[in-house]
C-alpha positions as a Python dict, from the first residue, in 0.01 Angstrom:
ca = {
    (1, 'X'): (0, 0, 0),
    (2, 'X'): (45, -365, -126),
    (3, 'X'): (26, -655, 179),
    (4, 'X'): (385, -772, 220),
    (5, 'X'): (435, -1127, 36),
    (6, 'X'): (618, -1336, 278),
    (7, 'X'): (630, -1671, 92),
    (8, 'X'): (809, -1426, -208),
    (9, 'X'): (1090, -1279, 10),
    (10, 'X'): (1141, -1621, 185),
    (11, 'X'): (1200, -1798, -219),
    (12, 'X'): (1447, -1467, -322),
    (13, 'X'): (1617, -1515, -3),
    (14, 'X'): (1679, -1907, 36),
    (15, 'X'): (1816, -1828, -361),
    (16, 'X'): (2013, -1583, -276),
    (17, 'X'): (2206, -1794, -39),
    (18, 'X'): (2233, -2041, -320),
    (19, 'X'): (2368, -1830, -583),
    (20, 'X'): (2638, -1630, -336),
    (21, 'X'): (2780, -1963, -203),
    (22, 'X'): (2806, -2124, -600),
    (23, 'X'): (2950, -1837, -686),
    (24, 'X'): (3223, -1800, -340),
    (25, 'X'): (3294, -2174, -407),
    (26, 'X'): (3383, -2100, -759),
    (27, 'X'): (3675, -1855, -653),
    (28, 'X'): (3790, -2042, -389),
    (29, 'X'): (3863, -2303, -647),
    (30, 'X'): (3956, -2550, -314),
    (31, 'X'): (3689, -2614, -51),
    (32, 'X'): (3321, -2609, -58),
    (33, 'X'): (3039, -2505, 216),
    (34, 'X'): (2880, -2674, 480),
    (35, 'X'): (2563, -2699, 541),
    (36, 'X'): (2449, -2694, 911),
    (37, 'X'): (2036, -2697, 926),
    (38, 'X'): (1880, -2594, 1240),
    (39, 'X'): (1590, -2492, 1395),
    (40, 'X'): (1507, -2265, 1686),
    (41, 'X'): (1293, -2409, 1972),
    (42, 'X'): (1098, -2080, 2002),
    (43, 'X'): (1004, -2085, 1659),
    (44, 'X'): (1173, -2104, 1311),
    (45, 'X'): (1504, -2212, 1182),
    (46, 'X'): (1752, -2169, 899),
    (47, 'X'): (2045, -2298, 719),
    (48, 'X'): (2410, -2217, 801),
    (49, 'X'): (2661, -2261, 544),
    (50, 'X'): (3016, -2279, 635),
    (51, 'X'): (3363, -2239, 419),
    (52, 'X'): (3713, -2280, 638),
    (53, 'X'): (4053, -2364, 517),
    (54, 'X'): (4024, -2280, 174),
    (55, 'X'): (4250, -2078, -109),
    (56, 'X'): (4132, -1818, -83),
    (57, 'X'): (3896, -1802, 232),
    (58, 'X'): (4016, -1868, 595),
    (59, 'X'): (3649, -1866, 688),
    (60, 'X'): (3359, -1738, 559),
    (61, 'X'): (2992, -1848, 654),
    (62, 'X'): (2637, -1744, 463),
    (63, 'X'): (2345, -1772, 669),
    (64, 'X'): (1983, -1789, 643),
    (65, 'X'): (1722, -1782, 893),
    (66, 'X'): (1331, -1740, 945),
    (67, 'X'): (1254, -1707, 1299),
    (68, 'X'): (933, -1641, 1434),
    (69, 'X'): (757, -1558, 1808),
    (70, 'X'): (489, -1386, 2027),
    (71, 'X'): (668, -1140, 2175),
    (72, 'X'): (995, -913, 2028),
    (73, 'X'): (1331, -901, 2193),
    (74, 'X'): (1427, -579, 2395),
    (75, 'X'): (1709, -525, 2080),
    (76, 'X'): (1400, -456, 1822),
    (77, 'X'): (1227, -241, 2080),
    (78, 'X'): (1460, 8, 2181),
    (79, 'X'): (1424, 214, 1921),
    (80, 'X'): (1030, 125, 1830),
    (81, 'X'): (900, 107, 2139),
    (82, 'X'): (536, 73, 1944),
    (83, 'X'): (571, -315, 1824),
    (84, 'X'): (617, -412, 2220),
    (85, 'X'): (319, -675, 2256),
    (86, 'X'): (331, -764, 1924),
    (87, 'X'): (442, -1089, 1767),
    (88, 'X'): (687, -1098, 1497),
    (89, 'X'): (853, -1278, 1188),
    (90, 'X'): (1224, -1206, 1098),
    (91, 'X'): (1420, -1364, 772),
    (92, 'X'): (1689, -1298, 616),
    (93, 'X'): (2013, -1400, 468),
    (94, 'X'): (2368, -1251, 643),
    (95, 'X'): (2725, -1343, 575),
    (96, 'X'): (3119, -1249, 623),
    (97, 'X'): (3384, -1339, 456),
    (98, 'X'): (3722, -1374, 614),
    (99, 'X'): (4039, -1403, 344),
    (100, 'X'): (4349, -1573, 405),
    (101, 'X'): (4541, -1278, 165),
    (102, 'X'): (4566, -948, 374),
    (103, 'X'): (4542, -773, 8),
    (104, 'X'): (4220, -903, 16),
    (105, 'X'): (3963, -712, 193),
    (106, 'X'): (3674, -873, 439),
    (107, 'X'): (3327, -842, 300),
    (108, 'X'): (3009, -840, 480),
    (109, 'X'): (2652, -834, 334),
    (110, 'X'): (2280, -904, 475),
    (111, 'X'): (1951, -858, 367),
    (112, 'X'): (1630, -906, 562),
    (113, 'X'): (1285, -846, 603),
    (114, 'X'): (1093, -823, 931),
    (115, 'X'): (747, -781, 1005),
    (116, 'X'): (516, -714, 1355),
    (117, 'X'): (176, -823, 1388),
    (118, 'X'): (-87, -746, 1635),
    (119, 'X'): (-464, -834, 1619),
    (120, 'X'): (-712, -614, 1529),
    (121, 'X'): (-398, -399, 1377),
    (122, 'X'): (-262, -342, 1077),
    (123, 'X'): (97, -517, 1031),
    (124, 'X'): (432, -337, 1096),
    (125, 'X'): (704, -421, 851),
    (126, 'X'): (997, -341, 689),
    (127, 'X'): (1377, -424, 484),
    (128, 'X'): (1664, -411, 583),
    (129, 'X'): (2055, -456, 485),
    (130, 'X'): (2300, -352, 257),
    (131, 'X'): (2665, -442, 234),
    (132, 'X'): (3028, -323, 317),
    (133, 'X'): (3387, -327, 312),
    (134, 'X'): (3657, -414, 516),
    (135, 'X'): (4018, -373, 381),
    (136, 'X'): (4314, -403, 548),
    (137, 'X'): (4573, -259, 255),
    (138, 'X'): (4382, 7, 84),
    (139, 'X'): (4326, 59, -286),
    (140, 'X'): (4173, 296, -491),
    (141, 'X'): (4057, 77, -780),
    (142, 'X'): (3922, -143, -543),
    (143, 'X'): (3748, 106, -326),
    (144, 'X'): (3643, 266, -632),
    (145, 'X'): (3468, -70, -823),
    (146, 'X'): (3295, -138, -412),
    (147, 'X'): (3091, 221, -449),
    (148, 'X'): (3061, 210, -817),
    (149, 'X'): (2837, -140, -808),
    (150, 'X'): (2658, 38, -501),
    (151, 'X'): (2540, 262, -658),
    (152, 'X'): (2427, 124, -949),
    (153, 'X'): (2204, -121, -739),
    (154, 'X'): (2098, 200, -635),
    (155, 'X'): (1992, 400, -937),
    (156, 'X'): (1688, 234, -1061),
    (157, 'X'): (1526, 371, -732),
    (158, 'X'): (1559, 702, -729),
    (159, 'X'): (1938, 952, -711),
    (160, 'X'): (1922, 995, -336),
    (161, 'X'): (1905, 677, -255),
    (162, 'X'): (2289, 561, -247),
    (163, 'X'): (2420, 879, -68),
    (164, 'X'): (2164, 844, 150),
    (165, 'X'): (2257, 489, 265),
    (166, 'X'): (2658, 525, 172),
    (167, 'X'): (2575, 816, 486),
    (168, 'X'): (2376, 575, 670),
    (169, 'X'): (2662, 291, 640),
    (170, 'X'): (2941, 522, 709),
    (171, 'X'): (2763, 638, 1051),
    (172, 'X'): (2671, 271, 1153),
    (173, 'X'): (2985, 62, 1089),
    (174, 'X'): (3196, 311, 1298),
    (175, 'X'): (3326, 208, 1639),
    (176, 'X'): (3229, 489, 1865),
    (177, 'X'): (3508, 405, 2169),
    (178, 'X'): (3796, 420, 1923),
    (179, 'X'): (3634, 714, 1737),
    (180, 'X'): (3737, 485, 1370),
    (181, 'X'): (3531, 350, 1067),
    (182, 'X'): (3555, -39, 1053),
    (183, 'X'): (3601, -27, 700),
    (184, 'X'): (3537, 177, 355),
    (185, 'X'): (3153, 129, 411),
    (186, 'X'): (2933, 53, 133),
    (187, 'X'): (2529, 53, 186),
    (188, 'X'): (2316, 25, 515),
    (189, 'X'): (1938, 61, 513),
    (190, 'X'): (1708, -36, 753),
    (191, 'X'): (1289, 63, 890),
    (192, 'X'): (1255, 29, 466),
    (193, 'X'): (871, 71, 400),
    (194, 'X'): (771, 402, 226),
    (195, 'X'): (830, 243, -146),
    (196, 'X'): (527, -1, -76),
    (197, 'X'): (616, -356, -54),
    (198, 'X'): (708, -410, -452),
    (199, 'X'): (915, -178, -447),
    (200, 'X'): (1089, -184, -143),
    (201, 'X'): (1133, -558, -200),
    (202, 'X'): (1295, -445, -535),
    (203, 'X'): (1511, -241, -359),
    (204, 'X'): (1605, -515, -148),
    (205, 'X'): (1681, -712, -414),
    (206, 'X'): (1878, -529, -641),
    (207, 'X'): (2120, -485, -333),
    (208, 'X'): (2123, -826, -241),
    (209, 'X'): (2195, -898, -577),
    (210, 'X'): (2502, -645, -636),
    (211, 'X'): (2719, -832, -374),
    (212, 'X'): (2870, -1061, -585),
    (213, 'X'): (2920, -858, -877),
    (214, 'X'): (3083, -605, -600),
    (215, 'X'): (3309, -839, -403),
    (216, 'X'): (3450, -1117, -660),
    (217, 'X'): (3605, -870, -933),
    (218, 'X'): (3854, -761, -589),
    (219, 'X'): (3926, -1119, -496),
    (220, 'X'): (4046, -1191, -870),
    (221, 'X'): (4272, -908, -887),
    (222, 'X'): (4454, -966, -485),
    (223, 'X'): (4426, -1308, -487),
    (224, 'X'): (4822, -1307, -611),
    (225, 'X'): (4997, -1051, -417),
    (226, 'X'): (5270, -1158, -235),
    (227, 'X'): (5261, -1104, 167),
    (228, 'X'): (5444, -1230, 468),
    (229, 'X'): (5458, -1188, 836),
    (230, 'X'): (5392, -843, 887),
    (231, 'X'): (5076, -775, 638),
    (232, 'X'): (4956, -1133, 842),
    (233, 'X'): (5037, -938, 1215),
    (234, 'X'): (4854, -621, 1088),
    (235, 'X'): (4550, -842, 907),
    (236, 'X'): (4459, -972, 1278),
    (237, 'X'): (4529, -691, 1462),
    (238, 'X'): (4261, -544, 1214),
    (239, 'X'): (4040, -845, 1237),
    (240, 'X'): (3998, -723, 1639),
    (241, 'X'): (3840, -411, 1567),
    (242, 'X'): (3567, -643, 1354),
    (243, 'X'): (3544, -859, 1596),
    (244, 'X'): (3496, -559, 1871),
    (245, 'X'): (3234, -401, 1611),
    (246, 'X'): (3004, -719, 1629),
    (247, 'X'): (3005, -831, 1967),
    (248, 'X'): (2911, -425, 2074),
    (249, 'X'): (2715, -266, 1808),
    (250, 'X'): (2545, -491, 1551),
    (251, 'X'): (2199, -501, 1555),
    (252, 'X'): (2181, -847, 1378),
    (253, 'X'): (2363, -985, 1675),
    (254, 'X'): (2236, -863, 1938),
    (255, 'X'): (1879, -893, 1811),
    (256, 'X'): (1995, -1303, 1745),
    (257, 'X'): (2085, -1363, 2103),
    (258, 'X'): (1817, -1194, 2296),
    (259, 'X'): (1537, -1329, 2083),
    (260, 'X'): (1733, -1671, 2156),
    (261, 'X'): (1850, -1744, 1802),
    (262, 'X'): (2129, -2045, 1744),
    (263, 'X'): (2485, -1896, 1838),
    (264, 'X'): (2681, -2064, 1661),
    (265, 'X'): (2525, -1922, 1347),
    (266, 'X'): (2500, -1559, 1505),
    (267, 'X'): (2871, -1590, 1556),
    (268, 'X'): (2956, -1742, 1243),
    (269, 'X'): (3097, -1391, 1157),
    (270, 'X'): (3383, -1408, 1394),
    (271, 'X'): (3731, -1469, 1203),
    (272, 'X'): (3895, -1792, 1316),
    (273, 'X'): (4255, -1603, 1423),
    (274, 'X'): (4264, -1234, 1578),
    (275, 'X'): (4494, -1026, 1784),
    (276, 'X'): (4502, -746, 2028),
    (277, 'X'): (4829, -585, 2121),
    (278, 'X'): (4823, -288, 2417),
    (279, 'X'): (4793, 74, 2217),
    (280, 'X'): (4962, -35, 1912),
    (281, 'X'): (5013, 205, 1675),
    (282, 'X'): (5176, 184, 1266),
    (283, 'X'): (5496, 273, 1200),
    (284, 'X'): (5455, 637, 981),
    (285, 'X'): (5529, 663, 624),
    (286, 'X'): (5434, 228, 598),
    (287, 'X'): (5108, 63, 409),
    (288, 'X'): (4954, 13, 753),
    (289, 'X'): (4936, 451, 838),
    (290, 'X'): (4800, 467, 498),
    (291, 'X'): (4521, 275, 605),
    (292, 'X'): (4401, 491, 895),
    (293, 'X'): (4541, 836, 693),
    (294, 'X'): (4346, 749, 330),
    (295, 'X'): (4096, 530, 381),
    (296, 'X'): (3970, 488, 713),
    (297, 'X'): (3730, 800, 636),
    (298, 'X'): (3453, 894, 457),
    (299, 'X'): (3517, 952, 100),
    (300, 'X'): (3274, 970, -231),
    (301, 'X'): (3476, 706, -389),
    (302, 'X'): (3203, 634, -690),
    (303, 'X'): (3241, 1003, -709),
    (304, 'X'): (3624, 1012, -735),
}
């Protein structure tokens, strides 16, 4: 098995930012990011990038970091309990993107690459990421061109390899106390090592590089539609369940906090505006049952 090239994965990945925030900027048409570099007094840094008040985005943020210590938070341990004592290296590049259009889904999408090194051992390491889908009016086409660019990133590697992590994504972005998907899914991978390190960086890759192609083709044809007060009620109602996602279950974030990472970068994610209201439920027969009755469930939608 080939060593892991770390200097490699950091260049693709400090590009990849790059070319994902040219490209967001571009269909905004109206504000630009911030940039926001920091570094982490344990070891490491990285560069937040910031986009608020725009046409098309209420707030969106893309985020790289390459952090770096002698001893792994209890978050990366829990389910390896074989890298405790070991020092590690984490980078990657995660961001979400929060419309201001309701017709316009969120989109989240991170890749990463970790490894765990002990002396007189070989090193532990692996990818991670993928990318997913949050709408909050549902459509087919949409849903449809999301799975569709999936899996195409997909192909090159091998025919199991989208169901597998369309599965994988499915079972992770699903908020256990309300028994509900966050969103249509999409791809989630992690523990990625068995390719070899060419190929599994590949992989990477070739998923990193399918968000864009995936996510701008939907904001081109919502951008438009008309909405008022009650898709805007129903949009942040929605945004609550995100929010309740990452603050409970994501890895990325709780793995940033306990190993002591900058918060206002791990929290970037959070949408600016969000509402609960006590056991609310949609009206039946409206736009906002559809979304819990058609879409808010598995479905083989580069299939359909």
């Amino acid at each position: 098995m080939s060593a892991p090239d770390i200097d490699a994965v950091k260049r693709y990945l400090l590009d990849l930012q790059d070319r994902i925030c040219d490209a967001l900027t571009e269909a905004d048409g109206q504000q630009t990011f911030i940039e926001d570099s920091w570094e982490r007094p344990q070891g490491g840094g990285g560069r937040t990038r910031v986009i608020s008040d725009g046409a098309i985005f209420e707030k969106g943020g893309v985020n790289f970091s390459h952090v770096f210590g002698g001893a792994l938070p209890a978050s990366a341990t829990a389910h390896r309990p074989e890298l405790a004592g070991r020092s590690f290296e984490a980078m990657g590049v995660s961001l979400v993107m929060h419309p201001k259009n309701p017709y316009i889904p969120t989109s989240h999408a991170n890749v990463r690459f970790f490894i765990a090194e002990k002396e007189g051992e070989d090193p532990v390491w692996w990818f991670g990421g993928g990318f997913d889908l949050t709408p909050y009016y549902g459509n087919d086409d949409d849903c449809r061109h999301w799975h569709l660019t999936a899996k195409a990133a997909c192909e090159p590697f091998g025919e199991t390899i989208y169901p597998h992590y369309k599965q994988w994504c499915d079972e992770y972005f699903h908020l256990k106390h309300r028994d509900e998907p966050r969103g249509i899914g999409g791809l989630f991978f992690d523990d990625l090592n068995e390719l070899g390190f060419e190929k599994s960086f590949a992989l990477m890759q070739s998923i990193g590089n399918a968000y864009i192609p995936a996510y701008i083709p939907i904001i081109e044809r919502r951008k438009d539609t008309p909405y008022g007060e009650r898709q805007r009620d129903f949009q942040l109602h929605r945004r609550g369940r995100y929010v309740e996602f990452n603050l409970v279950y994501d890895r990325g974030t709780l793995f940033g906090l306990q190993s002591g990472g900058r918060t206002e970068s791990i929290l970037m994610s959070l949408p600016p505006e969000v509402r609960w209201g006590y056991d609310w439920k949609p009206e039946p027969g409206t736009e906002e049952a559809q979304l819990y009755e058609r879409y808010l469930k598995p479905i083989d939608w580069a299939g359909a």
